[in-house]
Coordinates of C-alpha atoms in Angstrom, one line a residue:
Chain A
X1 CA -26.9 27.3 48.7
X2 CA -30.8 27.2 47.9
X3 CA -31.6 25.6 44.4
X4 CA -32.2 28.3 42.1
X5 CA -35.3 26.3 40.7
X6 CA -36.9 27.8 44.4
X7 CA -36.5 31.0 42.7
X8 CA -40.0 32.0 42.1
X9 CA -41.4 30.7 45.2
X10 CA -38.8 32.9 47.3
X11 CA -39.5 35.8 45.2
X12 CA -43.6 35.2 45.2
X13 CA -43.2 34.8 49.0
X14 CA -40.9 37.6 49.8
X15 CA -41.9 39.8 52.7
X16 CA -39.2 42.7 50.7
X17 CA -40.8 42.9 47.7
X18 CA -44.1 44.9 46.4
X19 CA -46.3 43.5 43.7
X20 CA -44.4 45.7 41.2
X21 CA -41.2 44.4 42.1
X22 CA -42.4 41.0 42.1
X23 CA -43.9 41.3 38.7
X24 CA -40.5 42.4 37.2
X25 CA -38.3 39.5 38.8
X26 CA -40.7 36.9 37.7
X27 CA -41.0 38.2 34.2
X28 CA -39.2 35.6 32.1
X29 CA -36.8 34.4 35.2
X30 CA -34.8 32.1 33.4
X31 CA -33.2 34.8 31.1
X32 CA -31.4 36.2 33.9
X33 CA -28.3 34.6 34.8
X34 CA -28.0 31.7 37.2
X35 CA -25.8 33.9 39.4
X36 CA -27.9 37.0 39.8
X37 CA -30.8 34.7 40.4
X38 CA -29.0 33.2 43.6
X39 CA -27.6 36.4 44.7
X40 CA -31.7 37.6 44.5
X41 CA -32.9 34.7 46.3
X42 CA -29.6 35.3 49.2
X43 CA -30.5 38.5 49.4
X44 CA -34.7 37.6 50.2
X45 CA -33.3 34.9 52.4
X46 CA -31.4 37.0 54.3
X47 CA -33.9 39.5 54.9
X48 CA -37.0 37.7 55.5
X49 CA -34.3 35.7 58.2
X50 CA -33.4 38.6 60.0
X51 CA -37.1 40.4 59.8
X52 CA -38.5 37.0 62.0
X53 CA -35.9 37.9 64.5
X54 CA -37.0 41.2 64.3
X55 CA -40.9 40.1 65.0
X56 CA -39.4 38.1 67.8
X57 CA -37.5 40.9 69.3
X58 CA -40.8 42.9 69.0
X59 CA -42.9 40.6 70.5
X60 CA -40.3 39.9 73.4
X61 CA -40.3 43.8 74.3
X62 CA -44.1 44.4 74.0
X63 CA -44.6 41.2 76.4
X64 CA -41.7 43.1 78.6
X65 CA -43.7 46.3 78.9
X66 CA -47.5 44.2 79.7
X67 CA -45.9 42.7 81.9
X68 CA -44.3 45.6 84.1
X69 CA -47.4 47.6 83.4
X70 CA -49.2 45.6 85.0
X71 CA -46.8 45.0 88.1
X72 CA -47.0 48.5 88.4
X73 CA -50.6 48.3 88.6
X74 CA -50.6 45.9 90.9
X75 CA -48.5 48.1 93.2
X76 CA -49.7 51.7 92.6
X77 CA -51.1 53.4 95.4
X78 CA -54.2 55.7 95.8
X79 CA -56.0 53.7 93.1
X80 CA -59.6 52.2 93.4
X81 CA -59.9 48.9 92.6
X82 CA -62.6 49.6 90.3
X83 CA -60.1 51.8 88.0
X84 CA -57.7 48.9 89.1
X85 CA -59.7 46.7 87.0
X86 CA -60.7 49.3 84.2
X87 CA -57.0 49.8 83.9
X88 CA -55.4 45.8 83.7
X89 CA -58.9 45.2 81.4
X90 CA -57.6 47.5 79.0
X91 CA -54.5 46.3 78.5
X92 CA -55.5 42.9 78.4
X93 CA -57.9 44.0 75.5
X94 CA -54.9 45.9 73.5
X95 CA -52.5 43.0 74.3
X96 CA -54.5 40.6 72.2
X97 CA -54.9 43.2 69.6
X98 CA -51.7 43.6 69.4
X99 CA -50.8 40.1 68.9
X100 CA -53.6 39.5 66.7
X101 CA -52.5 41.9 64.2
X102 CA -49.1 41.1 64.6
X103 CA -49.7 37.5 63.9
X104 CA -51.9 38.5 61.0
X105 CA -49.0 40.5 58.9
Chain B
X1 CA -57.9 89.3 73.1
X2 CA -55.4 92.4 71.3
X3 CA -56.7 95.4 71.5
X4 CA -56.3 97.3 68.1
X5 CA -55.6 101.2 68.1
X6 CA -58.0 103.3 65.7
X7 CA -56.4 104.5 62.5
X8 CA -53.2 102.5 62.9
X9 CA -53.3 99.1 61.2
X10 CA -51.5 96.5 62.9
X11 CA -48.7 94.7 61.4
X12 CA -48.6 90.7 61.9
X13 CA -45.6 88.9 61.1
X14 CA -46.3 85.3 59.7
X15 CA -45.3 83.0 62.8
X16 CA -45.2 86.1 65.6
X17 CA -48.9 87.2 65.5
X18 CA -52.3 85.3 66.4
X19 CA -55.5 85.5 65.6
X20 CA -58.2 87.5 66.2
X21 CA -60.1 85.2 67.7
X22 CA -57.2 83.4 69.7
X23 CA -58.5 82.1 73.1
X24 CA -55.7 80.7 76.1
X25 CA -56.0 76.9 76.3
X26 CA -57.2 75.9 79.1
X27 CA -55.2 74.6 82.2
X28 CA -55.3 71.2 82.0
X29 CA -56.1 69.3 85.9
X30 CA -53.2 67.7 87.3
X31 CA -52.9 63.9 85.9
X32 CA -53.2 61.1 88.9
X33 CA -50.8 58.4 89.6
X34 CA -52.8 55.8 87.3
X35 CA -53.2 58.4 84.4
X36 CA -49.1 58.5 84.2
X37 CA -48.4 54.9 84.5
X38 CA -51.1 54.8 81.6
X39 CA -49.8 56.9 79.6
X40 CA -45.9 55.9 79.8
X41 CA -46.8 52.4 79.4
X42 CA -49.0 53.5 75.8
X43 CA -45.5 55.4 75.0
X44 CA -43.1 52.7 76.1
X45 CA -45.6 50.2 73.3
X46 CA -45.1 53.0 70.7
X47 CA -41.6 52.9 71.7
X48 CA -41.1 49.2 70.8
X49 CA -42.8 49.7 67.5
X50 CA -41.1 52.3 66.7
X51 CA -37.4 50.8 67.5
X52 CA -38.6 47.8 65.2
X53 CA -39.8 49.7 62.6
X54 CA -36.8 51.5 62.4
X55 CA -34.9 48.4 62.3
X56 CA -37.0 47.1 59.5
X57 CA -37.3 49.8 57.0
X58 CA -33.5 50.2 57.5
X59 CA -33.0 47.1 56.1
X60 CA -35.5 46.9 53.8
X61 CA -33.5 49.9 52.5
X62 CA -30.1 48.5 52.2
X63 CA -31.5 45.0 50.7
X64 CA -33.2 46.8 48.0
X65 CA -30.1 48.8 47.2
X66 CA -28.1 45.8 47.6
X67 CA -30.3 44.4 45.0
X68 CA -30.3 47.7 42.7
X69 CA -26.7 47.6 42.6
X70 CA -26.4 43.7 41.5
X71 CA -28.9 44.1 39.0
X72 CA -26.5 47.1 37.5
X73 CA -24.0 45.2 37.6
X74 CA -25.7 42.2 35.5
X75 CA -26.4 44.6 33.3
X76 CA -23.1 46.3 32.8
X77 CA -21.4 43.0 32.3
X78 CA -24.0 41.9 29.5
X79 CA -23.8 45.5 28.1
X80 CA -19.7 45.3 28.2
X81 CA -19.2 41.6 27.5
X82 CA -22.1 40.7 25.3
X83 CA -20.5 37.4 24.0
X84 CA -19.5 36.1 27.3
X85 CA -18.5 32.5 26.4
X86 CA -17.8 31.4 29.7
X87 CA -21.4 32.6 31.2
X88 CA -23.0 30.9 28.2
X89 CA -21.1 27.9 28.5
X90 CA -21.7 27.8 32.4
X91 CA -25.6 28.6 31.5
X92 CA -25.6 25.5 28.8
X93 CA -24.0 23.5 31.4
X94 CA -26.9 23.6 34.0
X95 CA -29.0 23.5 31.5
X96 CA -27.6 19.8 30.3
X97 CA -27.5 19.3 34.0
X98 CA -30.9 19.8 34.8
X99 CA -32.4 18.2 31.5
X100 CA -30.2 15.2 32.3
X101 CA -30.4 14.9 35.9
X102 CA -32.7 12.7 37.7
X103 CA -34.6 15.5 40.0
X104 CA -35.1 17.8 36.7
X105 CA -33.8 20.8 38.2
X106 CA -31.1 22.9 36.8
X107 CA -28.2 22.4 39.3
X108 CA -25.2 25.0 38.5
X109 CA -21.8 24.1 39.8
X110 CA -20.0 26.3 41.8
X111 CA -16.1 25.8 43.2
X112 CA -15.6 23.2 40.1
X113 CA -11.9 24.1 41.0
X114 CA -12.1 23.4 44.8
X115 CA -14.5 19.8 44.1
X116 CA -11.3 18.9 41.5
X117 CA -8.7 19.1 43.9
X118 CA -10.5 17.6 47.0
X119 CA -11.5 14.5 44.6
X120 CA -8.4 14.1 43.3
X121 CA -5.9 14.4 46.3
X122 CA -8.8 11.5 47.7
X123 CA -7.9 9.5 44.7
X124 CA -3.8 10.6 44.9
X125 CA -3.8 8.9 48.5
X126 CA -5.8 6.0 47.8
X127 CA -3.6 5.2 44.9
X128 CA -0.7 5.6 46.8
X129 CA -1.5 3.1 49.3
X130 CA -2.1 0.5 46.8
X131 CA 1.3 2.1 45.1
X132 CA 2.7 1.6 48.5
X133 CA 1.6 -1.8 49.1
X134 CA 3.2 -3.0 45.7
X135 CA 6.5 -1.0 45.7
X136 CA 8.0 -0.3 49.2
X137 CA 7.0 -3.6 50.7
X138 CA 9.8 -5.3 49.5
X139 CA 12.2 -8.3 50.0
X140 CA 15.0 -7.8 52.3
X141 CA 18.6 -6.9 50.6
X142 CA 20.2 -9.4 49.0
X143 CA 17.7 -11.9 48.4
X144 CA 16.5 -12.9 45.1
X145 CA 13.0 -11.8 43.7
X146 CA 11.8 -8.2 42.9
X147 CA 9.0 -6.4 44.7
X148 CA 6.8 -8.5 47.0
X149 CA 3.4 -7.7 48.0
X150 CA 2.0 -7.5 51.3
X151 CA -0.3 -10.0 50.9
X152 CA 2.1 -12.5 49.3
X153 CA 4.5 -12.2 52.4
X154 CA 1.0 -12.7 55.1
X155 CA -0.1 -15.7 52.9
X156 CA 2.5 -17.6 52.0
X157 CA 2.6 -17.3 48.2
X158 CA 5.6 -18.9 47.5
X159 CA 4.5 -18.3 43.4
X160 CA 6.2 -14.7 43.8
X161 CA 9.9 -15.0 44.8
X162 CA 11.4 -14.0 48.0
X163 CA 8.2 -14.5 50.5
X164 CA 9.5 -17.0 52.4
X165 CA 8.6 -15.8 55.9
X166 CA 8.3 -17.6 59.8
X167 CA 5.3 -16.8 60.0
X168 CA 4.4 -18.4 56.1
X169 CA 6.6 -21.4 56.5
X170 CA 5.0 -21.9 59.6
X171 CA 1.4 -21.4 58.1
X172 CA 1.9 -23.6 55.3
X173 CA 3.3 -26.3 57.4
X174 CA -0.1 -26.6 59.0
X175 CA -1.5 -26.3 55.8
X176 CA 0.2 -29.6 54.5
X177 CA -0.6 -31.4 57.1
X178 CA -4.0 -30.6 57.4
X179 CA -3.8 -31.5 53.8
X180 CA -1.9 -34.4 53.7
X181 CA -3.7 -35.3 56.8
X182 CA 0.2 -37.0 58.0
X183 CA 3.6 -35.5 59.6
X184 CA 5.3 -37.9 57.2
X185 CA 3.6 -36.5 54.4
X186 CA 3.9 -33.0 55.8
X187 CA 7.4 -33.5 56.0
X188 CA 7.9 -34.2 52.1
X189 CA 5.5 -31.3 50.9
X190 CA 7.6 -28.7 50.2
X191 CA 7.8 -25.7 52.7
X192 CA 5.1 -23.0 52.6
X193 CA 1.7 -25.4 51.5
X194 CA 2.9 -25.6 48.1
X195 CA 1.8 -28.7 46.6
X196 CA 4.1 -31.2 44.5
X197 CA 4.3 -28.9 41.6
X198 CA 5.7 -26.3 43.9
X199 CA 2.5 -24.1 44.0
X200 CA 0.1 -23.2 46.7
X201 CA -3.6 -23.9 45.2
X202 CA -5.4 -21.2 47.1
X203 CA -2.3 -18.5 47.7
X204 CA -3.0 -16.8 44.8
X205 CA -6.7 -16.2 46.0
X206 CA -5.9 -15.9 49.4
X207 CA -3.6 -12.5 48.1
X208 CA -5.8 -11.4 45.6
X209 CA -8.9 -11.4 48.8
X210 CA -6.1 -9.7 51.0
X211 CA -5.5 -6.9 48.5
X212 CA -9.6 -6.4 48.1
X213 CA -9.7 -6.1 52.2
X214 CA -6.8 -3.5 51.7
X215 CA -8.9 -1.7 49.1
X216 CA -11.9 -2.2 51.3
X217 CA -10.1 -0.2 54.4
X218 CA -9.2 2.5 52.2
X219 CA -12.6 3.1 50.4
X220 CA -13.8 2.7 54.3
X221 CA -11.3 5.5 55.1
X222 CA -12.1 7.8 52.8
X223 CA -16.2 7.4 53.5
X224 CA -15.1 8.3 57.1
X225 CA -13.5 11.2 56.2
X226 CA -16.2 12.2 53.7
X227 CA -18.9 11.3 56.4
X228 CA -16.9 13.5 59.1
X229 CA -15.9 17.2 56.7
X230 CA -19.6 17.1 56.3
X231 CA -21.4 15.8 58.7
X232 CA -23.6 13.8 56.5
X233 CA -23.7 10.2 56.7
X234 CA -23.2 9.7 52.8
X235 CA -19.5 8.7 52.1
X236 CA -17.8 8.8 49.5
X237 CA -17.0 5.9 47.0
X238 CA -20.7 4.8 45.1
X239 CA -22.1 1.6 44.1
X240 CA -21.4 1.9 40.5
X241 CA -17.5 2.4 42.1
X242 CA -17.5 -0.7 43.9
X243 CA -19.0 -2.7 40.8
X244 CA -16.3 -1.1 38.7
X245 CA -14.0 -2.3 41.1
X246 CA -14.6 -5.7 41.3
X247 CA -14.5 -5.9 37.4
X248 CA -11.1 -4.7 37.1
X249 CA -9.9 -6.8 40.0
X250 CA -10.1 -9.4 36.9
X251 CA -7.9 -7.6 34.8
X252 CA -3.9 -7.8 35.5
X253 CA -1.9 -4.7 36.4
X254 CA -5.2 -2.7 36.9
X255 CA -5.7 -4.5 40.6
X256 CA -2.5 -2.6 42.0
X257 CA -3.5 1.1 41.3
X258 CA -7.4 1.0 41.1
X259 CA -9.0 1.2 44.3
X260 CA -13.1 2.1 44.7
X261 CA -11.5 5.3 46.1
X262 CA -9.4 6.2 43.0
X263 CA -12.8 5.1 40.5
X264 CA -14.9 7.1 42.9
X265 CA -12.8 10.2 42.3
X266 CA -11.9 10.0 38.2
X267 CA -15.6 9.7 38.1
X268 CA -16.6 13.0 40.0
X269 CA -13.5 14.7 38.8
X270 CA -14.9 14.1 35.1
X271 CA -18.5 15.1 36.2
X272 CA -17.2 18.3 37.0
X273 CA -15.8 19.0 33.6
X274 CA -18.1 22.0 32.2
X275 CA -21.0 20.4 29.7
X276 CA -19.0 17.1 29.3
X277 CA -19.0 16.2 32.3
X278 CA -23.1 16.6 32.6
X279 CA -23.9 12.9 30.3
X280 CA -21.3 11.3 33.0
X281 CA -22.4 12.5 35.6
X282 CA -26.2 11.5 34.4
X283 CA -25.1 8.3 33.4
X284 CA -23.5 8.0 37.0
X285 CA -26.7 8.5 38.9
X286 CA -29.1 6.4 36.5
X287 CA -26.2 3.1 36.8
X288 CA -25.9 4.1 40.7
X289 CA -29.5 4.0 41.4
X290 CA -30.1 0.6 39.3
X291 CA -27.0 -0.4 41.3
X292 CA -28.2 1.0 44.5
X293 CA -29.4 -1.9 45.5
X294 CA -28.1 -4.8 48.0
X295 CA -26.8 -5.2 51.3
X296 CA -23.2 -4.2 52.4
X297 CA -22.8 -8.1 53.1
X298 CA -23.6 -9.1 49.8
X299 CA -21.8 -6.5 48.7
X300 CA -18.3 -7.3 50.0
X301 CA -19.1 -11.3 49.4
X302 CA -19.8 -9.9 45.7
X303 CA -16.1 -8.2 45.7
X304 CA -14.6 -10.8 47.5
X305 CA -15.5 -13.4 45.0
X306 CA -14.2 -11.2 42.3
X307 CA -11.0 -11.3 44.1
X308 CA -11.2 -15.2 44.1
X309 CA -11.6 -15.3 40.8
X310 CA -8.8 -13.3 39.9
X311 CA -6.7 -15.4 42.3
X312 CA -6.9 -17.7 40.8
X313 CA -6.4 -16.6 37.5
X314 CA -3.1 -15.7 39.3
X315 CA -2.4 -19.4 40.0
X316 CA -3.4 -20.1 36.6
X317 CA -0.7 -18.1 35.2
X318 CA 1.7 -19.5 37.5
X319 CA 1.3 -22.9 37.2
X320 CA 2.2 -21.6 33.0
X321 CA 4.8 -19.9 34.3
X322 CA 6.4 -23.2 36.0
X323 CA 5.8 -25.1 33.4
X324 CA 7.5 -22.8 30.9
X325 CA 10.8 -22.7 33.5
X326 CA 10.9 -26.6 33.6
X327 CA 10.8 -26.9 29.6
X328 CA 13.4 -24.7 29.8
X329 CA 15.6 -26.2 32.0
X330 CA 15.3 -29.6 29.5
X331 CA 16.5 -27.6 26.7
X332 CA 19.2 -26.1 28.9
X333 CA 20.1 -30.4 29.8
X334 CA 20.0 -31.2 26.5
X335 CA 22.2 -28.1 25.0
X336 CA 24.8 -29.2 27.3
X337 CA 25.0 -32.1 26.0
X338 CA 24.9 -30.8 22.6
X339 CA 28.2 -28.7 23.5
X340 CA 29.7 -31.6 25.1
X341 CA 29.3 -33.6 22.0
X342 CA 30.8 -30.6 19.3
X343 CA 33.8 -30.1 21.8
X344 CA 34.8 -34.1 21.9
X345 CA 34.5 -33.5 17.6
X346 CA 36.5 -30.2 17.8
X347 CA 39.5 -31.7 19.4
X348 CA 39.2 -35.0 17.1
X349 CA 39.4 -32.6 14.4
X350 CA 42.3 -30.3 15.7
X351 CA 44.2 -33.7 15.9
X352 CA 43.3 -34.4 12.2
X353 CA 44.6 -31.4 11.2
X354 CA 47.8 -32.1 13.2
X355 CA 48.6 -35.5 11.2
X356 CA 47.8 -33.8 8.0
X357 CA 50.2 -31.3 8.9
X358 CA 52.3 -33.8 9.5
X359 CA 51.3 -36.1 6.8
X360 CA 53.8 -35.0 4.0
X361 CA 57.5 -34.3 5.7
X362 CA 57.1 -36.8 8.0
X363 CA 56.0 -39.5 6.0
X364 CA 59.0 -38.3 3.7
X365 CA 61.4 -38.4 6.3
X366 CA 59.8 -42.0 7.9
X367 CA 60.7 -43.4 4.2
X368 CA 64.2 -42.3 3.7
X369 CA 64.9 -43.3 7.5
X370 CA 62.7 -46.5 7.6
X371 CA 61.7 -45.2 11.3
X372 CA 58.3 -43.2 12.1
X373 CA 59.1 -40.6 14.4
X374 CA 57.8 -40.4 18.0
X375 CA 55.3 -37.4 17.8
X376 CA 53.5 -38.7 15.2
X377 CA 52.9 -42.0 16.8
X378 CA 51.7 -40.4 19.7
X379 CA 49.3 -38.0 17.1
X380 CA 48.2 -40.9 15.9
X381 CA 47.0 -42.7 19.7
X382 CA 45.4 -39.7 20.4
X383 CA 43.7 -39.0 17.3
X384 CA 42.4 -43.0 17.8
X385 CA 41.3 -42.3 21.5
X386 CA 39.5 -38.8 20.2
X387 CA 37.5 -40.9 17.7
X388 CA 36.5 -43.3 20.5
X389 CA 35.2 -40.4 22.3
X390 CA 33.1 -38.7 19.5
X391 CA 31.5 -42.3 19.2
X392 CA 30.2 -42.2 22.6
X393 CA 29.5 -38.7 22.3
X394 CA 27.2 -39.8 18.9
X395 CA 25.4 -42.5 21.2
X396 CA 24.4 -40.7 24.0
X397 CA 22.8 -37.7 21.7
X398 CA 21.5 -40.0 19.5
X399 CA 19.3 -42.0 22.6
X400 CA 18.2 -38.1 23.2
X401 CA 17.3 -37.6 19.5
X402 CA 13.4 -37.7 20.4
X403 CA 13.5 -35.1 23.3
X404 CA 16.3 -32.6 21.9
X405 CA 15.7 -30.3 19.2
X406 CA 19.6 -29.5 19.0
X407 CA 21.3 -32.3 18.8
X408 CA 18.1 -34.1 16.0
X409 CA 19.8 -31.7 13.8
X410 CA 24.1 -32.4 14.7
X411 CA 25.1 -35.7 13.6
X412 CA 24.5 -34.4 10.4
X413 CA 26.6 -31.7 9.7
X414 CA 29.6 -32.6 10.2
X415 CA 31.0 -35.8 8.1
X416 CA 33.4 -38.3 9.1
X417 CA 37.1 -37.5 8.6
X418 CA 39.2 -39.1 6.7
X419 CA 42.8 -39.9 7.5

């Protein structure tokens, strides 16, 4: 059970939650009752728990698909190695794009 | 291009016509081997995406509705129950909580049922093993004395009845003669190290340490349980427990059902109380953490001179105990004597009364006969040999007359008959 004094820090930090949202639950917290506040922060918990598993799982399938992409460069036929290049180039450029703005959300 | 017939106008139907100016796109040239691994490999990373984003808003979908519908119901419930006593009460109670406690964060309770019955089925068993140790250990059938503890059977306490053991008369042999430093002297000390007065010096506080090992284990016990259900390594009885402890192991009675255990759990089981409980449970952390401090050696050396102490505060009462007994086996002597004394004088006066009795025929009859008859001579010899009794009787109680506080008072009473 988190304190329920973390209750504006979970809420502030929530990944849920727009800036509207997050206006109303801080406004005047500790009117609400001491349950509902640790139901909210369970809730956040919860979801910002499962969404990193989610970024994981992401980033475990788009390394997945780099990485056979470019095995299947590797092996493809009737291909000049200049296009060979061109091709494995590109997706190393949109592989660290990728992770760059994944990193950065 | 349509062709469009004069003077007719053509009819388009929205979706089934085209433009005027519609042109065939182009056929398109055939993609190569590297163009289609390209382009399944941008769909199969749209793909991903796509399967996470579905996840994602999913979820963000059923949190936020998850959350819509608690807030309705918080809202409901303080639009239905707007005096809800036991919300305000639980609401004050944190808030006494987190004023009071030492982190200064609100702290609600939750399963204040649940913490009550855990605490006090810890404090039920350890006070039944002390009950235990002072109720079932008892003397075998037929021998005098009442309950016996443990401890006083292990240590040769001959101060409560009924101990006598091998293994203590064995023990306090050695004892004496390490003590009397001779067999000979050994040999005259009573059984079981008691010294002459019939008391062991040190059994008292050899118990009393005994018992506070005992309550040691159990406290021990208990933080081993503690320690394993939650996989912490805090246990379970607190400093301000033990000191508790120790203090009533100076108080009489209180040593045989108070345990650190059984302090450790009427002090949580109070905490819990709603709004109460939050000054005892503040006043419990500030005295642990000034308390807090020490090592677990000086710790049990701390409790196990406590126990000393009250052993011999123990012995103390004992020896009062004895000394109470032996006066009262010299009154007992000296009552005896007492009821020797007033039987010699009741049969002196039973004879009296048998010669007055007599007094008047017989002395009539003696004079008209000129002979005294048999009986009363022999009343008379024994009423003589009575009185020589009752003398004797008189000097022994009156050499006792400084010692006995029954027979100060006899001699008194009763005045000497006249025949």
């Amino acid at each position: 059970m988190t304190n329920p004094a973390d209750y504006q820090n979970i809420v502030t930090q929530s990944k849920l939650l727009n800036e509207y949202q997050k206006q109303a639950f801080l406004d005047h917290p500790d009117e609400l009752p001491l349950d509902f506040r640790q139901d909210i922060i369970n809730l956040l918990m919860g979801f910002d728990e499962r969404s990193k598993g989610r970024e994981k799982e992401y980033g475990e399938g788009l390394t997945k698909v780099f990485v056979d992409y470019r095995a299947k460069l590797e092996t493809l036929t009737g291909v000049s190695e200049e296009e060979r290049a061109r091709l494995l180039k590109e997706a190393d450029e949109l592989e660290k794009t990728i992770r760059l703005e994944v990193s950065q959300q | 291009m349509n062709e469009r017939p004069q003077g007719s106008p053509q009819k388009v139907h929205y979706g089934s016509g085209r433009p005027d100016n519609y042109q065939r796109r182009p056929e398109l040239a055939p993609m190569s081997e590297a163009e289609r691994a390209r382009m399944e490999f941008f769909r199969e990373i749209f793909e991903v995406g796509r399967r996470t984003y579905e996840k994602e808003a999913g979820d963000a979908s059923t949190t936020q509705q998850r959350m819509a519908v608690r807030a309705v119901d918080v809202l409901n419930e303080v639009l239905e129950h707007p005096f809800n006593y036991f919300r305000h009460v639980q609401n004050v109670d944190a808030y006494a909580r987190g004023k009071l406690g030492l982190d200064g964060q609100r702290v609600p309770i939750r399963n204040r049922m649940l913490r009550m019955f855990g605490n006090a089925t810890v404090g039920a068993v350890a006070t039944g093993i002390d009950w235990l140790d002072v109720r079932l250990i008892k003397t075998p059938s037929g021998e005098a004395g009442g309950p016996v503890r443990l401890q006083d059977r292990i240590t040769f306490n001959r101060n409560q009845p009924g101990t006598e053991s091998l293994f203590s008369y064995l023990v306090g042999r050695a004892k004496n003669f390490l003590h009397k430093g001779t067999p000979a002297a050994a040999a005259e000390a009573p059984a079981g190290g008691n010294t002459a007065a019939g008391l062991n010096k040190w059994a008292g506080a050899y118990g009393a340490g005994l018992e506070y090992i005992l309550d040691e284990a159990v406290s021990a016990g208990a933080d081993k349980m503690v320690q394993t259900l939650t996989k912490s390594r805090a246990g379970y009885a607190s400093p301000l427990s033990h000191k508790l402890y120790n203090i009533s192991r100076l108080i009489p009675v209180a040593d045989e059902f108070l345990s650190p255990t059984a302090i450790e759990s009427a002090f949580r089981i109070v905490s819990n109380y709603p709004v109460f409980g939050a000054p005892v449970e503040a006043l419990y952390r500030y005295l642990n953490t000034q308390l807090g401090q020490g090592t677990p050696a000086s710790k049990f050396a701390e409790g196990l001179a406590y126990s000393m102490v009250r052993g011999q505060i123990e012995h103390d009462k004992a020896m009062e105990y004895q000394q109470r007994q032996a006066e009262g086996e010299e009154r007992g002597r000296n009552g005896m004597k007492r009821a020797q004394y007033l039987e010699g004088r009741l049969q002196s006066l039973e004879l009296q009364a048998k010669v007055h009795a007599m007094n008047e025929a017989d002395l009539a009859k003696a004079v008209v006969t000129g002979t005294v008859p048999d009986e009363m001579r022999r009343a008379v010899v024994d009423l003589i040999k009575a009185e020589e009794t009752a003398k004797q009787a008189r000097d022994v109680t009156a050499a006792n007359q400084g010692t006995s506080d029954l027979s100060a008072a006899a001699p008194a009473d009763d005045p000497e008959p006249k025949t």
